[in-house]
């Protein structure tokens, strides 16, 4: 049983102003795995004031000083690799192999990327007599989700550290263990007091306090579109900068060529990864109508090879994170059947042989039309909707016919055609044939959010722009 009953504020582990606790469930066993203290507005106020105090000196540090701190954080993170992987598996059910191969390395990757970007990042630019200066935005509040906990913490914290900002983190109360260990890493790395602070808590209390606090300059939120809208409303009276990475319903357009079967198989694997709990999952697969039967056959075979079970065992998928999430997914699977989609494999209920844990069957629907609920709503589970198209133009139109715009995917043996389709997809990040890049900007169009994370684009989210005119006056003639 883990007990994380203190918060990290001003370089120290401190007691809550008033102790209230929350039990944290292991979704594989449905048993309590630990407890955390739930913060209050008073705890947030202490953390924000510590960050504000630290900003005066941290914002003036040199590139070299911040590089040294990032290096120490990365070294301590690597030391705690095993602890982090165990925590992620326990708190949100990621298979141990996925935790070790992707969940924990993702955080490490963002720390290393931020350090590499910082080495050459241009904070100043002389334009005639004027100097354009990029300066840290100030005190930042970070509200992070449970699905890729370390990825989302590190992709905010690393560029904030690199640009000279100070911060208060609220990890998800659903999966808080890895976030707590991350705070221990920051302490062990000797991050100056007040630069990084962490308060556990829920959205309605700590999240709202972080969004509304008058001394917070920027709020960065990752989560559902519904919650992101509330964060923006709460931040608006303070005219804070708001960065949001929200929901998605990403199209995956498979073109009619020799890479068809491979593209379908790749799409199935991508959707099912992390039990479908990824905002950029390619959940809408668009295939030529004449090849729907072939797509169904390939997808069925691929999905039925996926094993589901104990995340500490040799399985591809663990549980989804909670009973609330499980119930939502089950309701949407039933809705797909009711609305006339072809249930290819999977369906409602737990997989055979599993009588406890929030496990979901890898599910594929075929012959899905764009008006069906499973084509419109973000399911956030291992559920794929295969949709027909009669022309590539129709595929692009259907792909773009969504309130979201986080990601898009194209599968093709013809790179020229794939590039053309990719340019026409209205989304913040488009992948051709499974390509990925941790330095590429990540973020969405439309209701998928605003702003960008990852690589050098993340730095700009944490910087203000100042013009100093007359900085370099012309010499008198």
C-alpha positions as a printed NumPy array, in Angstrom:
array([[  0.   ,   0.   ,   0.   ],
       [  1.412,   3.337,  -1.059],
       [  0.728,   6.37 ,   1.115],
       [  1.477,   9.727,  -0.452],
       [  0.098,  12.142,   2.118],
       [  2.393,  15.131,   1.589],
       [  2.799,  17.733,  -1.124],
       [  6.026,  19.091,  -2.587],
       [  6.127,  22.849,  -2.022],
       [  9.11 ,  25.222,  -1.969],
       [ 11.661,  22.424,  -2.033],
       [ 10.153,  20.473,   0.874],
       [  7.61 ,  17.745,   1.551],
       [  4.85 ,  19.423,   3.518],
       [  1.666,  18.364,   5.27 ],
       [ -1.646,  19.44 ,   3.741],
       [ -3.359,  22.409,   5.353],
       [ -6.173,  19.987,   6.158],
       [ -5.753,  16.244,   5.666],
       [ -8.318,  14.621,   3.383],
       [ -7.443,  11.387,   1.616],
       [ -8.466,   9.516,  -1.501],
       [ -8.072,   5.787,  -2.117],
       [ -6.388,   4.908,  -5.416],
       [ -7.538,   1.725,  -7.147],
       [ -5.478,  -0.764,  -9.101],
       [ -7.707,  -1.255, -12.178],
       [ -6.454,  -4.808, -12.746],
       [ -7.528,  -6.031,  -9.307],
       [-10.189,  -3.462,  -8.364],
       [ -8.435,  -3.299,  -5.003],
       [ -7.1  ,  -0.222,  -3.233],
       [ -3.394,   0.169,  -4.08 ],
       [ -2.699,   3.275,  -2.029],
       [ -3.938,   6.631,  -0.885],
       [ -3.083,  10.241,  -1.509],
       [ -3.839,  13.457,   0.306],
       [ -6.309,  15.709,  -1.495],
       [ -5.206,  19.313,  -1.679],
       [ -7.272,  22.437,  -1.152],
       [ -7.217,  26.007,  -2.445],
       [ -5.051,  26.853,   0.588],
       [ -2.441,  24.266,  -0.457],
       [ -2.49 ,  25.626,  -4.006],
       [ -1.994,  29.134,  -2.676],
       [  1.125,  28.056,  -0.778],
       [  2.523,  26.328,  -3.864],
       [  1.796,  29.238,  -6.208],
       [  3.363,  31.722,  -3.799],
       [  6.481,  29.54 ,  -3.635],
       [  6.618,  29.454,  -7.432],
       [  6.132,  33.226,  -7.653],
       [  8.951,  33.836,  -5.176],
       [ 11.29 ,  31.476,  -7.045],
       [ 10.485,  33.034, -10.419],
       [ 12.44 ,  36.198,  -9.624],
       [ 15.754,  34.319,  -9.586],
       [ 15.   ,  31.285, -11.772],
       [ 13.849,  33.457, -14.685],
       [ 17.263,  35.144, -14.69 ],
       [ 19.342,  31.951, -14.836],
       [ 21.585,  31.311, -17.805],
       [ 21.118,  28.74 , -20.525],
       [ 24.03 ,  26.795, -19.032],
       [ 22.484,  26.713, -15.557],
       [ 19.194,  25.397, -16.872],
       [ 20.964,  22.797, -19.014],
       [ 22.76 ,  21.563, -15.92 ],
       [ 19.491,  21.227, -14.003],
       [ 17.827,  19.368, -16.894],
       [ 20.798,  17.014, -17.009],
       [ 20.465,  16.258, -13.313],
       [ 16.713,  15.655, -13.654],
       [ 17.294,  13.225, -16.51 ],
       [ 19.962,  11.359, -14.521],
       [ 17.658,  10.983, -11.508],
       [ 14.766,   9.952, -13.759],
       [ 16.895,   7.168, -15.21 ],
       [ 17.752,   5.975, -11.697],
       [ 14.043,   5.649, -10.894],
       [ 13.099,   3.99 , -14.207],
       [ 12.001,   0.732, -12.574],
       [ 10.022,   2.462,  -9.837],
       [  8.225,   4.603, -12.405],
       [  7.351,   1.599, -14.578],
       [  5.934,  -0.306, -11.602],
       [  3.901,   2.721, -10.556],
       [  2.376,   3.24 , -14.012],
       [  1.342,  -0.412, -14.243],
       [ -0.183,  -0.301, -10.772],
       [ -2.05 ,   2.991, -11.123],
       [ -3.489,   2.806, -14.63 ],
       [ -3.033,  -0.782, -15.767],
       [ -0.457,  -0.42 , -18.538],
       [  1.188,  -3.789, -19.259],
       [  4.649,  -3.954, -17.719],
       [  6.166,  -4.27 , -21.188],
       [  4.373,  -1.107, -22.36 ],
       [  5.389,   0.786, -19.223],
       [  9.029,  -0.148, -19.795],
       [  8.994,   0.264, -23.576],
       [  6.897,   3.421, -23.96 ],
       [  5.258,   4.966, -20.891],
       [  8.456,   5.664, -18.909],
       [ 10.758,   6.284, -21.906],
       [  8.313,   8.925, -23.201],
       [  9.013,  11.116, -20.179],
       [ 12.719,  10.535, -20.54 ],
       [ 12.507,  11.483, -24.203],
       [ 10.891,  14.842, -23.476],
       [ 13.552,  15.718, -20.906],
       [ 16.348,  14.851, -23.347],
       [ 14.625,  16.687, -26.211],
       [ 14.19 ,  19.855, -24.145],
       [ 17.884,  19.815, -23.257],
       [ 18.861,  19.41 , -26.907],
       [ 16.564,  22.237, -28.01 ],
       [ 17.814,  24.516, -25.244],
       [ 21.432,  24.212, -26.389],
       [ 20.763,  26.253, -29.542],
       [ 17.427,  27.964, -28.922],
       [ 17.399,  31.608, -29.987],
       [ 16.03 ,  33.76 , -27.166],
       [ 17.096,  37.068, -28.759],
       [ 17.02 ,  38.524, -32.262],
       [ 18.303,  41.941, -33.346],
       [ 16.207,  43.569, -36.09 ],
       [ 17.746,  46.887, -36.968],
       [ 17.606,  49.105, -33.907],
       [ 15.178,  46.781, -32.111],
       [ 15.975,  43.746, -29.972],
       [ 13.287,  41.033, -29.883],
       [ 13.575,  39.118, -26.608],
       [ 11.841,  35.878, -25.607],
       [ 11.262,  35.807, -21.842],
       [  9.63 ,  33.212, -19.545],
       [  5.872,  33.637, -19.216],
       [  5.974,  33.273, -15.43 ],
       [  4.26 ,  30.894, -13.007],
       [  2.6  ,  27.954, -14.763],
       [  0.005,  25.507, -13.492],
       [ -0.023,  22.023, -15.003],
       [ -3.078,  19.752, -14.872],
       [ -2.153,  16.365, -16.32 ],
       [ -4.107,  13.183, -17.205],
       [ -3.892,   9.526, -16.26 ],
       [ -3.513,   7.839, -19.659],
       [  0.139,   8.694, -20.419],
       [  1.001,  10.203, -17.036],
       [  4.769,  10.636, -17.375],
       [  4.612,  11.702, -21.002],
       [  2.217,  14.511, -20.148],
       [  4.067,  15.627, -17.036],
       [  7.469,  15.707, -18.728],
       [  6.316,  17.382, -21.944],
       [  5.14 ,  20.327, -19.829],
       [  7.765,  20.42 , -17.084],
       [ 10.823,  20.026, -19.341],
       [ 10.226,  23.055, -21.619],
       [  9.045,  25.121, -18.656],
       [ 12.311,  24.423, -16.83 ],
       [ 14.275,  25.113, -20.02 ],
       [ 12.665,  28.506, -20.601],
       [ 12.98 ,  29.761, -17.016],
       [  9.4  ,  29.322, -15.79 ],
       [  8.31 ,  28.092, -12.373],
       [  5.4  ,  25.73 , -11.914],
       [  2.81 ,  23.865,  -9.853],
       [  1.807,  20.378, -11.007],
       [ -1.448,  18.568, -10.273],
       [ -1.079,  14.968, -11.451],
       [ -4.268,  13.032, -12.118],
       [ -5.802,  11.809,  -8.876],
       [ -6.801,   8.644, -10.746],
       [ -3.141,   7.756, -11.458],
       [ -1.033,   9.835,  -9.049],
       [  1.786,   7.464,  -8.081],
       [  4.13 ,   8.206, -10.987],
       [  3.582,  11.938, -10.538],
       [  4.575,  11.694,  -6.898],
       [  7.753,   9.825,  -7.833],
       [  8.442,  12.502, -10.452],
       [  8.374,  15.096,  -7.647],
       [ 10.854,  12.938,  -5.707],
       [ 13.067,  12.954,  -8.797],
       [ 12.927,  16.755,  -9.008],
       [ 13.92 ,  16.992,  -5.343],
       [ 16.784,  14.519,  -5.742],
       [ 17.999,  16.464,  -8.781],
       [ 18.366,  19.598,  -6.678],
       [ 15.901,  21.716,  -8.629],
       [ 15.953,  25.055,  -6.763],
       [ 13.235,  25.479,  -4.13 ],
       [  9.962,  26.77 ,  -5.526],
       [ 10.772,  26.188,  -9.181],
       [  8.786,  22.938,  -9.217],
       [  5.873,  22.294,  -6.849],
       [  3.344,  19.454,  -6.74 ],
       [ -0.083,  19.285,  -5.095],
       [ -2.3  ,  16.21 ,  -5.358],
       [ -6.019,  16.731,  -5.714],
       [ -9.123,  16.595,  -7.847],
       [-10.229,  18.869, -10.672],
       [-13.125,  20.656,  -8.944],
       [-10.869,  21.717,  -6.055],
       [ -7.165,  21.838,  -6.961],
       [ -7.731,  22.116, -10.707],
       [-10.077,  25.078, -10.286],
       [ -7.743,  26.751,  -7.784],
       [ -4.824,  26.406, -10.213],
       [ -6.903,  27.807, -13.079],
       [ -8.214,  30.803, -11.161],
       [ -5.27 ,  31.794,  -8.949],
       [ -4.377,  35.442,  -9.64 ],
       [ -0.632,  34.781,  -9.463],
       [ -0.658,  32.033, -12.109],
       [  0.332,  33.366, -15.534],
       [ -0.356,  30.278, -17.636],
       [ -2.467,  27.143, -17.364],
       [ -1.492,  24.054, -19.37 ],
       [ -4.147,  21.337, -19.35 ],
       [ -4.334,  17.915, -20.965],
       [ -7.578,  15.961, -20.771],
       [-11.105,  15.891, -22.118],
       [-12.55 ,  18.688, -24.213],
       [-15.351,  19.113, -21.676],
       [-12.893,  19.688, -18.823],
       [-10.659,  21.856, -21.029],
       [-13.549,  24.231, -21.671],
       [-14.071,  24.595, -17.907],
       [-10.365,  25.306, -17.385],
       [-10.485,  28.028, -20.047],
       [-13.589,  29.596, -18.481],
       [-11.944,  29.606, -15.065],
       [ -8.759,  31.15 , -16.426],
       [-10.481,  33.827, -18.536],
       [-11.103,  36.45 , -15.817],
       [ -7.371,  36.519, -15.101],
       [ -6.517,  36.816, -18.815],
       [ -4.113,  33.941, -18.362],
       [ -2.456,  32.163, -21.224],
       [ -4.255,  28.838, -21.655],
       [ -2.716,  25.846, -23.403],
       [ -4.928,  22.814, -24.016],
       [ -4.361,  19.362, -25.473],
       [ -7.799,  17.793, -25.576],
       [ -9.806,  15.013, -27.206],
       [ -9.557,  13.396, -30.601],
       [-11.357,  11.186, -33.116],
       [ -8.526,  10.748, -35.554],
       [ -9.061,   9.479, -39.108],
       [ -6.798,   6.832, -40.607],
       [ -7.137,   6.863, -44.411],
       [ -5.972,   3.616, -46.009],
       [ -5.429,   4.078, -49.737],
       [ -6.217,   1.495, -52.381],
       [ -2.8  ,   0.064, -53.215],
       [ -0.35 ,  -2.71 , -52.408],
       [  0.164,  -1.514, -48.809],
       [ -3.531,  -1.947, -47.978],
       [ -3.365,  -5.026, -45.753],
       [ -0.277,  -3.775, -43.96 ],
       [ -1.924,  -0.416, -43.367],
       [ -5.069,  -1.996, -41.916],
       [ -3.033,  -4.2  , -39.582],
       [ -0.919,  -1.267, -38.454],
       [ -4.054,   0.752, -37.747],
       [ -5.563,  -1.984, -35.572],
       [ -2.367,  -2.289, -33.518],
       [ -2.183,   1.467, -33.035],
       [ -5.787,   1.798, -31.829],
       [ -5.443,  -1.068, -29.353],
       [ -2.157,   0.159, -27.854],
       [ -2.528,   1.351, -24.232],
       [ -6.026,  -0.22 , -24.251],
       [ -7.146,   2.496, -26.652],
       [ -6.532,   5.201, -24.049],
       [ -4.699,   7.668, -26.273],
       [ -6.185,  10.969, -27.432],
       [ -4.485,  10.625, -30.832],
       [ -5.552,   7.014, -31.484],
       [ -6.595,   6.388, -35.143],
       [-10.074,   5.239, -34.164],
       [-11.797,   5.916, -37.513],
       [-10.312,   3.779, -40.278],
       [-11.444,   4.813, -43.774],
       [-11.113,   2.15 , -46.479],
       [-12.314,   1.861, -50.106],
       [-15.894,   0.57 , -50.062],
       [-14.983,  -2.188, -52.522],
       [-12.338,  -3.483, -50.077],
       [-14.465,  -3.327, -46.904],
       [-14.728,  -7.126, -46.652],
       [-10.961,  -7.456, -46.998],
       [-10.378,  -4.768, -44.377],
       [-12.773,  -6.522, -42.   ],
       [-10.97 ,  -9.841, -42.461],
       [ -7.524,  -8.32 , -41.856],
       [ -8.707,  -6.286, -38.857],
       [-10.488,  -9.288, -37.325],
       [ -7.363, -11.43 , -37.575],
       [ -5.177,  -8.666, -36.127],
       [ -7.527,  -7.901, -33.227],
       [ -7.99 , -11.551, -32.323],
       [ -4.24 , -12.014, -31.944],
       [ -4.215,  -9.409, -29.148],
       [ -4.144, -10.885, -25.664],
       [ -5.796,  -9.19 , -22.693],
       [ -5.015,  -9.872, -19.054],
       [ -2.9  ,  -9.217, -15.983],
       [ -0.616,  -6.278, -16.855],
       [  2.202,  -7.955, -14.971],
       [  1.875, -10.99 , -17.226],
       [  2.729, -11.504, -20.88 ],
       [ -0.276,  -9.69 , -22.391],
       [ -0.701,  -6.966, -25.01 ],
       [ -3.483,  -5.134, -23.185],
       [ -4.227,  -4.506, -19.552],
       [ -7.423,  -3.032, -18.146],
       [ -8.796,   0.42 , -18.787],
       [ -8.228,   2.808, -15.923],
       [-11.51 ,   2.741, -13.983],
       [-15.065,   1.458, -13.665],
       [-16.304,   4.844, -14.896],
       [-14.221,   4.458, -18.048],
       [-15.245,   0.805, -18.486],
       [-18.937,   1.687, -18.222],
       [-18.608,   4.466, -20.793],
       [-16.851,   2.152, -23.282],
       [-19.438,  -0.605, -22.774],
       [-22.248,   1.847, -23.426],
       [-20.673,   2.998, -26.68 ],
       [-20.022,  -0.574, -27.862],
       [-23.707,  -1.38 , -27.273],
       [-24.648,   1.812, -29.11 ],
       [-22.6  ,   0.695, -32.117],
       [-24.535,  -2.582, -32.274],
       [-27.885,  -0.821, -31.806],
       [-27.179,   1.664, -34.599],
       [-26.41 ,  -1.078, -37.113],
       [-22.624,  -1.255, -37.366],
       [-21.218,  -4.718, -38.111],
       [-19.62 ,  -6.163, -34.965],
       [-16.556,  -7.879, -36.415],
       [-14.954,  -9.037, -33.176],
       [-15.027,  -8.228, -29.469],
       [-18.153,  -6.606, -28.106],
       [-19.631,  -5.94 , -24.7  ],
       [-18.467,  -7.497, -21.447],
       [-15.104,  -8.656, -20.167],
       [-12.906, -10.991, -22.21 ],
       [-13.43 , -14.687, -21.454],
       [-11.735, -15.91 , -18.289],
       [-11.5  , -12.509, -16.612],
       [-14.032, -12.022, -13.813],
       [-12.494,  -8.938, -12.187],
       [-10.58 ,  -5.919, -13.397],
       [-11.704,  -3.273, -15.884],
       [-10.845,  -5.299, -18.973],
       [-12.371,  -4.573, -22.379],
       [-12.461,  -6.879, -25.39 ],
       [-10.47 ,  -5.577, -28.391],
       [-13.433,  -4.562, -30.536],
       [-13.747,  -3.868, -34.253],
       [-16.814,  -2.534, -36.036],
       [-17.196,  -2.598, -39.822],
       [-19.544,  -0.757, -42.195],
       [-19.689,   2.234, -39.855],
       [-21.338,   5.373, -41.229],
       [-20.369,   8.875, -40.237],
       [-23.659,   9.6  , -38.467],
       [-23.232,   6.74 , -35.961],
       [-22.32 ,   7.565, -32.375],
       [-19.15 ,   5.442, -32.505],
       [-17.96 ,   7.555, -35.448],
       [-18.589,  10.842, -33.622],
       [-17.736,  10.38 , -29.939],
       [-14.314,   9.756, -28.45 ],
       [-14.534,   6.258, -26.943],
       [-11.109,   6.124, -25.275],
       [-11.01 ,   2.349, -25.326],
       [ -9.826,  -0.467, -27.626],
       [-12.585,   0.081, -30.196],
       [-12.057,   0.616, -33.934],
       [-14.677,   1.871, -36.42 ],
       [-14.037,   0.929, -40.08 ],
       [-15.794,   3.248, -42.522],
       [-16.178,   2.988, -46.33 ],
       [-15.32 ,   5.64 , -48.911],
       [-15.979,   5.765, -52.642],
       [-13.236,   8.268, -53.529],
       [-10.176,   9.744, -51.854],
       [-11.877,  13.136, -51.806],
       [-14.773,  11.59 , -49.893],
       [-12.345,   9.95 , -47.457],
       [-10.742,  13.324, -46.743],
       [-14.136,  15.011, -46.343],
       [-15.359,  12.338, -43.918],
       [-12.035,  12.384, -42.102],
       [-12.366,  16.115, -41.553],
       [-16.06 ,  15.938, -40.63 ],
       [-15.461,  15.928, -36.873],
       [-15.324,  18.494, -34.099],
       [-11.805,  17.277, -33.34 ],
       [ -8.494,  17.792, -35.123],
       [ -5.705,  16.323, -33.029],
       [ -4.17 ,  13.769, -35.38 ],
       [ -4.575,  12.056, -38.724],
       [ -3.016,   9.053, -40.424],
       [ -2.43 ,   7.944, -44.012],
       [ -1.393,   4.47 , -45.181],
       [ -0.112,   4.038, -48.73 ],
       [  2.593,   2.478, -50.889],
       [  2.622,   5.711, -52.929],
       [  4.386,   8.427, -50.94 ],
       [  3.296,  11.195, -53.328],
       [ -0.382,  10.3  , -52.887],
       [  0.08 ,   9.927, -49.133],
       [  1.652,  13.38 , -48.914],
       [ -1.229,  14.901, -50.857],
       [ -3.816,  13.351, -48.522],
       [ -1.818,  14.323, -45.437],
       [ -1.815,  17.983, -46.497],
       [ -5.614,  17.956, -46.755],
       [ -6.318,  16.456, -43.326],
       [ -7.292,  19.181, -40.849],
       [ -5.286,  18.089, -37.833],
       [ -2.279,  19.216, -35.872],
       [ -0.204,  16.119, -36.524],
       [ -0.45 ,  13.676, -39.451],
       [  1.518,  10.437, -39.676],
       [  2.314,   8.688, -42.948],
       [  2.793,   4.911, -42.732],
       [  3.293,   4.859, -38.962],
       [  6.005,   7.516, -38.758],
       [  6.607,   9.232, -35.394],
       [  8.871,  12.031, -34.184],
       [  9.237,  13.262, -30.581],
       [ 10.551,  16.622, -31.773],
       [  7.529,  17.303, -34.02 ],
       [  4.88 ,  19.701, -32.647],
       [  1.923,  17.975, -30.981],
       [ -1.466,  19.612, -30.534],
       [ -4.804,  20.045, -32.213],
       [ -7.128,  22.024, -34.416],
       [-10.747,  22.787, -33.487],
       [-11.948,  21.233, -30.203],
       [ -8.745,  19.25 , -29.819],
       [ -7.142,  22.267, -28.187],
       [ -4.74 ,  25.097, -28.86 ],
       [ -0.995,  25.539, -28.682],
       [  1.649,  22.911, -29.273],
       [  3.81 ,  20.608, -27.165],
       [  7.047,  18.71 , -27.881],
       [ 10.365,  19.979, -29.238],
       [ 11.096,  23.622, -29.957],
       [  7.416,  24.44 , -30.53 ],
       [  6.787,  23.716, -26.838],
       [  9.271,  26.406, -25.841],
       [  7.185,  29.135, -27.473],
       [  4.192,  28.238, -25.295],
       [  6.214,  29.251, -22.225],
       [  7.684,  32.485, -23.593],
       [  6.531,  36.084, -23.812],
       [  7.81 ,  38.341, -26.605],
       [  9.331,  41.721, -25.752],
       [ 10.485,  44.34 , -28.26 ],
       [ 13.201,  46.727, -26.994],
       [ 13.291,  49.595, -29.491],
       [ 16.366,  51.777, -29.7  ],
       [ 18.441,  48.92 , -28.322],
       [ 21.04 ,  49.264, -31.083],
       [ 20.827,  52.882, -32.25 ],
       [ 22.494,  53.8  , -35.484],
       [ 25.782,  55.628, -35.081],
       [ 25.557,  59.381, -35.689],
       [ 26.676,  60.307, -39.195]])
